[in-house]
């Protein structure tokens, strides 16, 4: 690689400044090998099935909390005693919360178990008090903590949940989201984020005209065949503060990511299809006006009160 670089530099300089070339090569060769070393690497889990990491966050102390999904066999911590306090009955899918110190040592784990399949669509967010929030979707039953199970009522019913844990992994509270008939469509959380006041924001996709947050109706607009996307704001106790709906002509906008700034405002990135997309009274036009089957991107900024500060699209020709 260095020889290739050397030859290309000589060609570009037409052999006129050889001293400069050798100074460059010497600098490359003298780079400290320490810069290429890992701070640490630990072998945390193993399974005879498949396994992949979903999300990872870092708390104020430099500890790591992550979510891993696995198939067929329960992952093990090789060479050490498994540090989670409770392992529920296990079928063939699973998800695990893993909490590591700054050196990668396991502090504790918790296995999320569903009797009809693992929880999916999992996201983690950490607030300034090092409490963490876990969101996901499930069918059947799922355990959020030892002895605490959520039940969708049927292996065909799909629910979503948001749960708050303290830094020791103890469950503080949980909330559920569902549609009127959860056997026919779904609710999927596509992102969560905390602001500086420990409020929580959720991005949600759902079908049907009626959406429930716990037993509270969030939406009832009598369009049962349409799919919807929305953002919800909860306080640190899990109470719903406000919700905003995203609408487009075909399907629903796809909300991809969200971030909070230091003033408590929320920025969301996403895509939409159709002629236009609307949030409250704000509307943007698809730049592919000649082809309504093509996606456009958008970025939107909300105030902490849920007001749309601005909305822009990007893409097109």
mmCIF file of C-alpha atoms in Angstrom:
data_model
loop_
_atom_site.group_PDB
_atom_site.id
_atom_site.type_symbol
_atom_site.label_atom_id
_atom_site.label_comp_id
_atom_site.label_asym_id
_atom_site.label_seq_id
_atom_site.Cartn_x
_atom_site.Cartn_y
_atom_site.Cartn_z
ATOM 1 C CA UNK A 1 0.000 0.000 0.000
ATOM 2 C CA UNK A 2 2.821 2.397 0.875
ATOM 3 C CA UNK A 3 4.674 1.513 -2.324
ATOM 4 C CA UNK A 4 1.570 2.242 -4.366
ATOM 5 C CA UNK A 5 1.144 5.570 -2.604
ATOM 6 C CA UNK A 6 4.829 6.393 -3.169
ATOM 7 C CA UNK A 7 4.628 5.705 -6.918
ATOM 8 C CA UNK A 8 1.444 7.752 -7.327
ATOM 9 C CA UNK A 9 2.960 10.706 -5.509
ATOM 10 C CA UNK A 10 6.088 10.554 -7.721
ATOM 11 C CA UNK A 11 3.958 10.520 -10.847
ATOM 12 C CA UNK A 12 1.822 13.455 -9.668
ATOM 13 C CA UNK A 13 4.891 15.528 -8.718
ATOM 14 C CA UNK A 14 6.803 14.538 -11.875
ATOM 15 C CA UNK A 15 9.817 13.641 -9.716
ATOM 16 C CA UNK A 16 10.388 17.359 -8.910
ATOM 17 C CA UNK A 17 10.294 17.297 -5.128
ATOM 18 C CA UNK A 18 11.655 13.941 -3.982
ATOM 19 C CA UNK A 19 12.551 15.298 -0.516
ATOM 20 C CA UNK A 20 8.883 16.117 0.188
ATOM 21 C CA UNK A 21 7.859 12.644 -0.936
ATOM 22 C CA UNK A 22 10.294 10.916 1.394
ATOM 23 C CA UNK A 23 9.172 13.118 4.281
ATOM 24 C CA UNK A 24 5.577 11.999 3.655
ATOM 25 C CA UNK A 25 6.539 8.311 3.491
ATOM 26 C CA UNK A 26 8.673 8.611 6.613
ATOM 27 C CA UNK A 27 5.756 10.183 8.485
ATOM 28 C CA UNK A 28 3.444 7.318 7.481
ATOM 29 C CA UNK A 29 5.963 4.710 8.610
ATOM 30 C CA UNK A 30 6.572 6.430 11.927
ATOM 31 C CA UNK A 31 2.908 6.400 13.026
ATOM 32 C CA UNK A 32 2.596 4.946 16.542
ATOM 33 C CA UNK A 33 1.306 1.393 16.550
ATOM 34 C CA UNK A 34 -0.596 2.282 19.744
ATOM 35 C CA UNK A 35 -3.135 4.123 17.598
ATOM 36 C CA UNK A 36 -4.046 0.803 15.959
ATOM 37 C CA UNK A 37 -4.723 -1.051 19.239
ATOM 38 C CA UNK A 38 -8.115 -1.676 20.806
ATOM 39 C CA UNK A 39 -8.713 -0.292 24.299
ATOM 40 C CA UNK A 40 -10.198 -3.717 25.096
ATOM 41 C CA UNK A 41 -12.115 -6.507 23.443
ATOM 42 C CA UNK A 42 -14.229 -9.068 25.318
ATOM 43 C CA UNK A 43 -16.008 -12.190 24.132
ATOM 44 C CA UNK A 44 -19.421 -11.671 25.712
ATOM 45 C CA UNK A 45 -21.857 -14.140 24.201
ATOM 46 C CA UNK A 46 -22.021 -17.297 22.153
ATOM 47 C CA UNK A 47 -24.837 -19.327 20.620
ATOM 48 C CA UNK A 48 -25.199 -22.186 18.163
ATOM 49 C CA UNK A 49 -27.922 -20.200 16.397
ATOM 50 C CA UNK A 50 -27.885 -16.673 14.991
ATOM 51 C CA UNK A 51 -27.359 -13.515 17.012
ATOM 52 C CA UNK A 52 -27.096 -9.788 16.300
ATOM 53 C CA UNK A 53 -26.902 -6.523 18.236
ATOM 54 C CA UNK A 54 -29.843 -4.159 17.901
ATOM 55 C CA UNK A 55 -29.027 -1.011 19.876
ATOM 56 C CA UNK A 56 -26.323 0.333 22.196
ATOM 57 C CA UNK A 57 -26.157 3.336 24.565
ATOM 58 C CA UNK A 58 -23.587 4.723 27.049
ATOM 59 C CA UNK A 59 -24.445 6.181 30.472
ATOM 60 C CA UNK A 60 -22.707 9.053 32.303
ATOM 61 C CA UNK A 61 -20.279 6.661 34.027
ATOM 62 C CA UNK A 62 -19.126 5.192 30.735
ATOM 63 C CA UNK A 63 -21.043 1.927 31.166
ATOM 64 C CA UNK A 64 -22.670 0.301 28.144
ATOM 65 C CA UNK A 65 -26.203 -1.007 27.802
ATOM 66 C CA UNK A 66 -27.241 -2.931 24.722
ATOM 67 C CA UNK A 67 -29.878 -5.190 23.218
ATOM 68 C CA UNK A 68 -29.061 -8.450 21.449
ATOM 69 C CA UNK A 69 -31.470 -10.789 19.628
ATOM 70 C CA UNK A 70 -30.755 -14.486 19.201
ATOM 71 C CA UNK A 71 -32.287 -17.587 17.649
ATOM 72 C CA UNK A 72 -32.373 -21.266 18.706
ATOM 73 C CA UNK A 73 -30.146 -21.313 21.796
ATOM 74 C CA UNK A 74 -29.717 -18.981 24.757
ATOM 75 C CA UNK A 75 -26.407 -17.070 24.572
ATOM 76 C CA UNK A 76 -23.834 -17.809 27.238
ATOM 77 C CA UNK A 77 -21.119 -15.718 28.852
ATOM 78 C CA UNK A 78 -18.065 -17.901 28.120
ATOM 79 C CA UNK A 79 -15.697 -18.589 30.996
ATOM 80 C CA UNK A 80 -17.791 -16.831 33.650
ATOM 81 C CA UNK A 81 -21.040 -17.374 35.524
ATOM 82 C CA UNK A 82 -23.935 -15.802 33.699
ATOM 83 C CA UNK A 83 -24.694 -12.586 35.548
ATOM 84 C CA UNK A 84 -28.418 -12.164 34.951
ATOM 85 C CA UNK A 85 -30.605 -12.796 38.000
ATOM 86 C CA UNK A 86 -33.423 -14.533 36.142
ATOM 87 C CA UNK A 87 -33.704 -16.659 33.017
ATOM 88 C CA UNK A 88 -37.327 -17.335 32.005
ATOM 89 C CA UNK A 89 -38.547 -20.416 30.113
ATOM 90 C CA UNK A 90 -37.098 -20.409 26.630
ATOM 91 C CA UNK A 91 -38.461 -21.576 23.295
ATOM 92 C CA UNK A 92 -36.553 -20.638 20.160
ATOM 93 C CA UNK A 93 -36.396 -16.832 19.980
ATOM 94 C CA UNK A 94 -35.062 -14.416 22.530
ATOM 95 C CA UNK A 95 -33.786 -10.930 23.276
ATOM 96 C CA UNK A 96 -31.414 -9.916 26.027
ATOM 97 C CA UNK A 97 -30.538 -6.637 27.740
ATOM 98 C CA UNK A 98 -26.817 -6.542 28.583
ATOM 99 C CA UNK A 99 -25.221 -4.005 30.937
ATOM 100 C CA UNK A 100 -21.414 -3.721 30.827
ATOM 101 C CA UNK A 101 -18.905 -1.559 32.684
ATOM 102 C CA UNK A 102 -16.475 0.693 30.822
ATOM 103 C CA UNK A 103 -14.000 -2.207 30.462
ATOM 104 C CA UNK A 104 -16.596 -4.475 28.904
ATOM 105 C CA UNK A 105 -17.216 -6.635 31.966
ATOM 106 C CA UNK A 106 -20.777 -7.870 32.413
ATOM 107 C CA UNK A 107 -22.621 -6.206 35.316
ATOM 108 C CA UNK A 108 -26.016 -7.820 34.697
ATOM 109 C CA UNK A 109 -28.284 -9.128 31.950
ATOM 110 C CA UNK A 110 -32.000 -9.709 31.578
ATOM 111 C CA UNK A 111 -33.617 -12.035 29.045
ATOM 112 C CA UNK A 112 -36.843 -10.848 27.427
ATOM 113 C CA UNK A 113 -38.965 -13.889 26.658
ATOM 114 C CA UNK A 114 -42.120 -14.131 24.572
ATOM 115 C CA UNK A 115 -44.094 -17.366 24.464
ATOM 116 C CA UNK A 116 -44.942 -16.757 20.799
ATOM 117 C CA UNK A 117 -41.669 -15.241 19.603
ATOM 118 C CA UNK A 118 -39.140 -12.676 20.730
ATOM 119 C CA UNK A 119 -39.837 -9.020 21.196
ATOM 120 C CA UNK A 120 -38.907 -7.100 18.057
ATOM 121 C CA UNK A 121 -38.266 -3.489 17.058
ATOM 122 C CA UNK A 122 -36.180 -2.937 20.190
ATOM 123 C CA UNK A 123 -34.671 0.464 21.038
ATOM 124 C CA UNK A 124 -32.903 1.878 24.092
ATOM 125 C CA UNK A 125 -32.554 5.440 25.385
ATOM 126 C CA UNK A 126 -30.834 6.718 28.565
ATOM 127 C CA UNK A 127 -31.865 9.835 30.522
ATOM 128 C CA UNK A 128 -29.614 12.140 32.529
ATOM 129 C CA UNK A 129 -30.283 10.131 35.699
ATOM 130 C CA UNK A 130 -28.934 6.961 34.009
ATOM 131 C CA UNK A 131 -32.387 5.398 33.925
ATOM 132 C CA UNK A 132 -32.949 3.591 30.652
ATOM 133 C CA UNK A 133 -36.029 3.112 28.512
ATOM 134 C CA UNK A 134 -36.727 0.065 26.390
ATOM 135 C CA UNK A 135 -39.306 -0.115 23.598
ATOM 136 C CA UNK A 136 -40.440 -2.977 21.400
ATOM 137 C CA UNK A 137 -43.297 -5.024 19.967
ATOM 138 C CA UNK A 138 -44.439 -8.528 20.852
ATOM 139 C CA UNK A 139 -47.170 -11.139 20.414
ATOM 140 C CA UNK A 140 -48.506 -13.416 23.154
ATOM 141 C CA UNK A 141 -46.726 -12.906 26.490
ATOM 142 C CA UNK A 142 -43.414 -11.240 27.290
ATOM 143 C CA UNK A 143 -41.616 -10.826 30.617
ATOM 144 C CA UNK A 144 -40.227 -7.352 31.339
ATOM 145 C CA UNK A 145 -38.881 -8.344 34.769
ATOM 146 C CA UNK A 146 -39.004 -11.408 37.041
ATOM 147 C CA UNK A 147 -42.679 -12.166 37.606
ATOM 148 C CA UNK A 148 -43.921 -9.244 35.481
ATOM 149 C CA UNK A 149 -45.475 -10.327 32.184
ATOM 150 C CA UNK A 150 -47.351 -8.411 29.510
ATOM 151 C CA UNK A 151 -50.077 -10.323 27.687
ATOM 152 C CA UNK A 152 -51.514 -9.353 24.288
ATOM 153 C CA UNK A 153 -54.388 -11.780 24.863
ATOM 154 C CA UNK A 154 -53.591 -14.077 21.935
ATOM 155 C CA UNK A 155 -50.618 -15.430 19.935
ATOM 156 C CA UNK A 156 -52.117 -13.523 16.980
ATOM 157 C CA UNK A 157 -52.294 -10.135 18.733
ATOM 158 C CA UNK A 158 -49.504 -7.599 18.313
ATOM 159 C CA UNK A 159 -48.782 -5.004 21.042
ATOM 160 C CA UNK A 160 -46.028 -2.429 21.537
ATOM 161 C CA UNK A 161 -44.548 -1.421 24.885
ATOM 162 C CA UNK A 162 -42.316 1.172 26.480
ATOM 163 C CA UNK A 163 -40.656 0.359 29.824
ATOM 164 C CA UNK A 164 -38.463 2.358 32.211
ATOM 165 C CA UNK A 165 -35.695 0.705 34.270
ATOM 166 C CA UNK A 166 -33.264 2.164 36.800
ATOM 167 C CA UNK A 167 -29.486 1.766 36.407
ATOM 168 C CA UNK A 168 -29.606 -1.532 38.363
ATOM 169 C CA UNK A 169 -32.062 -3.017 35.895
ATOM 170 C CA UNK A 170 -35.109 -2.789 38.169
ATOM 171 C CA UNK A 171 -38.371 -2.114 36.336
ATOM 172 C CA UNK A 172 -39.875 1.295 37.267
ATOM 173 C CA UNK A 173 -42.958 1.385 35.009
ATOM 174 C CA UNK A 174 -44.278 0.177 31.663
ATOM 175 C CA UNK A 175 -46.962 1.236 29.167
ATOM 176 C CA UNK A 176 -48.591 -0.533 26.221
ATOM 177 C CA UNK A 177 -49.865 0.627 22.825
ATOM 178 C CA UNK A 178 -52.353 -1.264 20.664
ATOM 179 C CA UNK A 179 -54.982 -0.792 17.969
ATOM 180 C CA UNK A 180 -58.656 -1.692 18.330
ATOM 181 C CA UNK A 181 -58.205 -5.110 16.695
ATOM 182 C CA UNK A 182 -54.538 -6.145 17.231
ATOM 183 C CA UNK A 183 -55.076 -9.483 15.456
ATOM 184 C CA UNK A 184 -55.431 -7.755 12.075
ATOM 185 C CA UNK A 185 -52.660 -5.155 12.127
ATOM 186 C CA UNK A 186 -49.758 -3.968 14.235
ATOM 187 C CA UNK A 187 -48.104 -1.172 16.154
ATOM 188 C CA UNK A 188 -44.352 -0.730 15.701
ATOM 189 C CA UNK A 189 -42.102 1.708 17.570
ATOM 190 C CA UNK A 190 -39.339 2.893 15.208
ATOM 191 C CA UNK A 191 -37.293 5.051 17.605
ATOM 192 C CA UNK A 192 -37.132 6.610 21.085
ATOM 193 C CA UNK A 193 -35.243 9.598 22.531
ATOM 194 C CA UNK A 194 -34.955 11.419 25.871
ATOM 195 C CA UNK A 195 -34.662 15.188 26.201
ATOM 196 C CA UNK A 196 -32.767 17.132 28.890
ATOM 197 C CA UNK A 197 -35.841 17.130 31.173
ATOM 198 C CA UNK A 198 -36.111 13.309 31.075
ATOM 199 C CA UNK A 199 -39.217 13.401 28.874
ATOM 200 C CA UNK A 200 -39.443 10.595 26.334
ATOM 201 C CA UNK A 201 -40.354 10.742 22.638
ATOM 202 C CA UNK A 202 -41.571 7.736 20.605
ATOM 203 C CA UNK A 203 -41.903 7.248 16.851
ATOM 204 C CA UNK A 204 -44.775 4.884 16.062
ATOM 205 C CA UNK A 205 -46.315 3.208 12.984
ATOM 206 C CA UNK A 206 -49.788 1.673 13.242
ATOM 207 C CA UNK A 207 -52.827 0.661 11.224
ATOM 208 C CA UNK A 208 -56.585 1.029 11.851
ATOM 209 C CA UNK A 209 -58.476 4.120 12.931
ATOM 210 C CA UNK A 210 -58.249 3.721 16.722
ATOM 211 C CA UNK A 211 -54.987 3.719 18.678
ATOM 212 C CA UNK A 212 -54.849 3.106 22.427
ATOM 213 C CA UNK A 213 -52.113 4.268 24.794
ATOM 214 C CA UNK A 214 -52.933 2.104 27.807
ATOM 215 C CA UNK A 215 -56.751 2.637 27.915
ATOM 216 C CA UNK A 216 -56.587 6.159 26.493
ATOM 217 C CA UNK A 217 -57.702 6.696 22.881
ATOM 218 C CA UNK A 218 -54.989 8.620 21.042
ATOM 219 C CA UNK A 219 -56.620 8.603 17.623
ATOM 220 C CA UNK A 220 -60.080 7.952 16.216
ATOM 221 C CA UNK A 221 -60.398 9.299 12.670
ATOM 222 C CA UNK A 222 -62.572 6.592 10.997
ATOM 223 C CA UNK A 223 -60.143 5.570 8.240
ATOM 224 C CA UNK A 224 -59.658 1.850 9.029
ATOM 225 C CA UNK A 225 -57.726 0.914 5.865
ATOM 226 C CA UNK A 226 -55.025 3.528 6.219
ATOM 227 C CA UNK A 227 -51.675 3.280 8.010
ATOM 228 C CA UNK A 228 -50.366 6.071 10.191
ATOM 229 C CA UNK A 229 -47.113 7.383 11.633
ATOM 230 C CA UNK A 230 -46.878 9.629 14.668
ATOM 231 C CA UNK A 231 -44.670 11.023 17.404
ATOM 232 C CA UNK A 232 -45.739 10.790 21.054
ATOM 233 C CA UNK A 233 -44.277 12.668 24.019
ATOM 234 C CA UNK A 234 -44.342 11.116 27.513
ATOM 235 C CA UNK A 235 -43.168 12.606 30.795
ATOM 236 C CA UNK A 236 -40.660 10.726 32.984
ATOM 237 C CA UNK A 237 -43.546 8.955 34.768
ATOM 238 C CA UNK A 238 -44.865 7.585 31.473
ATOM 239 C CA UNK A 239 -47.877 9.902 31.125
ATOM 240 C CA UNK A 240 -48.858 10.960 27.602
ATOM 241 C CA UNK A 241 -48.319 14.723 27.056
ATOM 242 C CA UNK A 242 -49.059 15.119 23.338
ATOM 243 C CA UNK A 243 -49.143 13.250 20.022
ATOM 244 C CA UNK A 244 -48.738 14.408 16.410
ATOM 245 C CA UNK A 245 -49.878 12.593 13.270
ATOM 246 C CA UNK A 246 -47.934 12.378 9.958
ATOM 247 C CA UNK A 247 -50.119 11.924 6.858
ATOM 248 C CA UNK A 248 -49.426 11.303 3.170
ATOM 249 C CA UNK A 249 -51.510 10.189 0.182
ATOM 250 C CA UNK A 250 -50.170 6.628 -0.108
ATOM 251 C CA UNK A 251 -49.573 4.529 3.005
ATOM 252 C CA UNK A 252 -47.912 6.544 5.717
ATOM 253 C CA UNK A 253 -44.647 8.470 6.075
ATOM 254 C CA UNK A 254 -41.777 6.389 7.407
ATOM 255 C CA UNK A 255 -40.144 7.962 10.462
ATOM 256 C CA UNK A 256 -36.496 6.892 10.462
ATOM 257 C CA UNK A 257 -34.698 8.706 13.291
ATOM 258 C CA UNK A 258 -35.119 11.406 15.934
ATOM 259 C CA UNK A 259 -32.828 13.524 18.104
ATOM 260 C CA UNK A 260 -33.345 16.078 20.886
ATOM 261 C CA UNK A 261 -31.345 19.300 21.106
ATOM 262 C CA UNK A 262 -30.300 21.130 24.284
ATOM 263 C CA UNK A 263 -33.476 23.240 24.270
ATOM 264 C CA UNK A 264 -35.850 20.280 24.268
ATOM 265 C CA UNK A 265 -36.747 20.574 20.570
ATOM 266 C CA UNK A 266 -37.078 17.365 18.536
ATOM 267 C CA UNK A 267 -35.741 16.782 15.005
ATOM 268 C CA UNK A 268 -37.060 13.859 12.930
ATOM 269 C CA UNK A 269 -35.803 12.409 9.640
ATOM 270 C CA UNK A 270 -38.066 10.349 7.417
ATOM 271 C CA UNK A 271 -39.442 9.581 3.972
ATOM 272 C CA UNK A 272 -42.875 9.800 2.341
ATOM 273 C CA UNK A 273 -44.565 8.772 -0.883
ATOM 274 C CA UNK A 274 -47.335 10.491 -2.804
ATOM 275 C CA UNK A 275 -47.949 14.085 -3.852
ATOM 276 C CA UNK A 276 -47.555 15.638 -0.402
ATOM 277 C CA UNK A 277 -47.116 15.077 3.326
ATOM 278 C CA UNK A 278 -48.815 16.973 6.134
ATOM 279 C CA UNK A 279 -48.197 17.490 9.862
ATOM 280 C CA UNK A 280 -50.717 19.793 11.550
ATOM 281 C CA UNK A 281 -51.111 22.691 9.104
ATOM 282 C CA UNK A 282 -47.596 22.267 7.651
ATOM 283 C CA UNK A 283 -47.428 20.600 4.219
ATOM 284 C CA UNK A 284 -44.620 19.742 1.806
ATOM 285 C CA UNK A 285 -44.868 18.689 -1.847
ATOM 286 C CA UNK A 286 -43.057 15.654 -3.250
ATOM 287 C CA UNK A 287 -40.321 16.816 -5.616
ATOM 288 C CA UNK A 288 -41.097 13.834 -7.890
ATOM 289 C CA UNK A 289 -44.465 15.285 -8.877
ATOM 290 C CA UNK A 290 -44.424 13.386 -12.144
ATOM 291 C CA UNK A 291 -44.071 10.008 -10.393
ATOM 292 C CA UNK A 292 -46.042 9.558 -7.191
ATOM 293 C CA UNK A 293 -44.537 6.111 -6.568
ATOM 294 C CA UNK A 294 -41.130 7.579 -5.661
ATOM 295 C CA UNK A 295 -40.076 8.480 -2.140
ATOM 296 C CA UNK A 296 -38.990 11.911 -0.983
ATOM 297 C CA UNK A 297 -37.061 12.638 2.204
ATOM 298 C CA UNK A 298 -38.049 15.142 4.871
ATOM 299 C CA UNK A 299 -36.711 16.712 8.046
ATOM 300 C CA UNK A 300 -38.985 18.317 10.637
ATOM 301 C CA UNK A 301 -38.397 20.209 13.868
ATOM 302 C CA UNK A 302 -40.893 20.254 16.754
ATOM 303 C CA UNK A 303 -40.782 22.472 19.826
ATOM 304 C CA UNK A 304 -41.059 20.812 23.236
ATOM 305 C CA UNK A 305 -44.769 21.770 23.153
ATOM 306 C CA UNK A 306 -45.374 19.893 19.898
ATOM 307 C CA UNK A 307 -45.502 22.936 17.607
ATOM 308 C CA UNK A 308 -44.011 22.443 14.130
ATOM 309 C CA UNK A 309 -41.138 24.958 13.898
ATOM 310 C CA UNK A 310 -40.231 24.041 10.318
ATOM 311 C CA UNK A 311 -40.634 21.231 7.768
ATOM 312 C CA UNK A 312 -38.450 20.682 4.672
ATOM 313 C CA UNK A 313 -38.236 18.025 1.971
ATOM 314 C CA UNK A 314 -35.168 16.878 0.066
ATOM 315 C CA UNK A 315 -34.636 14.599 -2.900
ATOM 316 C CA UNK A 316 -36.001 14.669 -6.421
ATOM 317 C CA UNK A 317 -34.105 15.580 -9.539
#
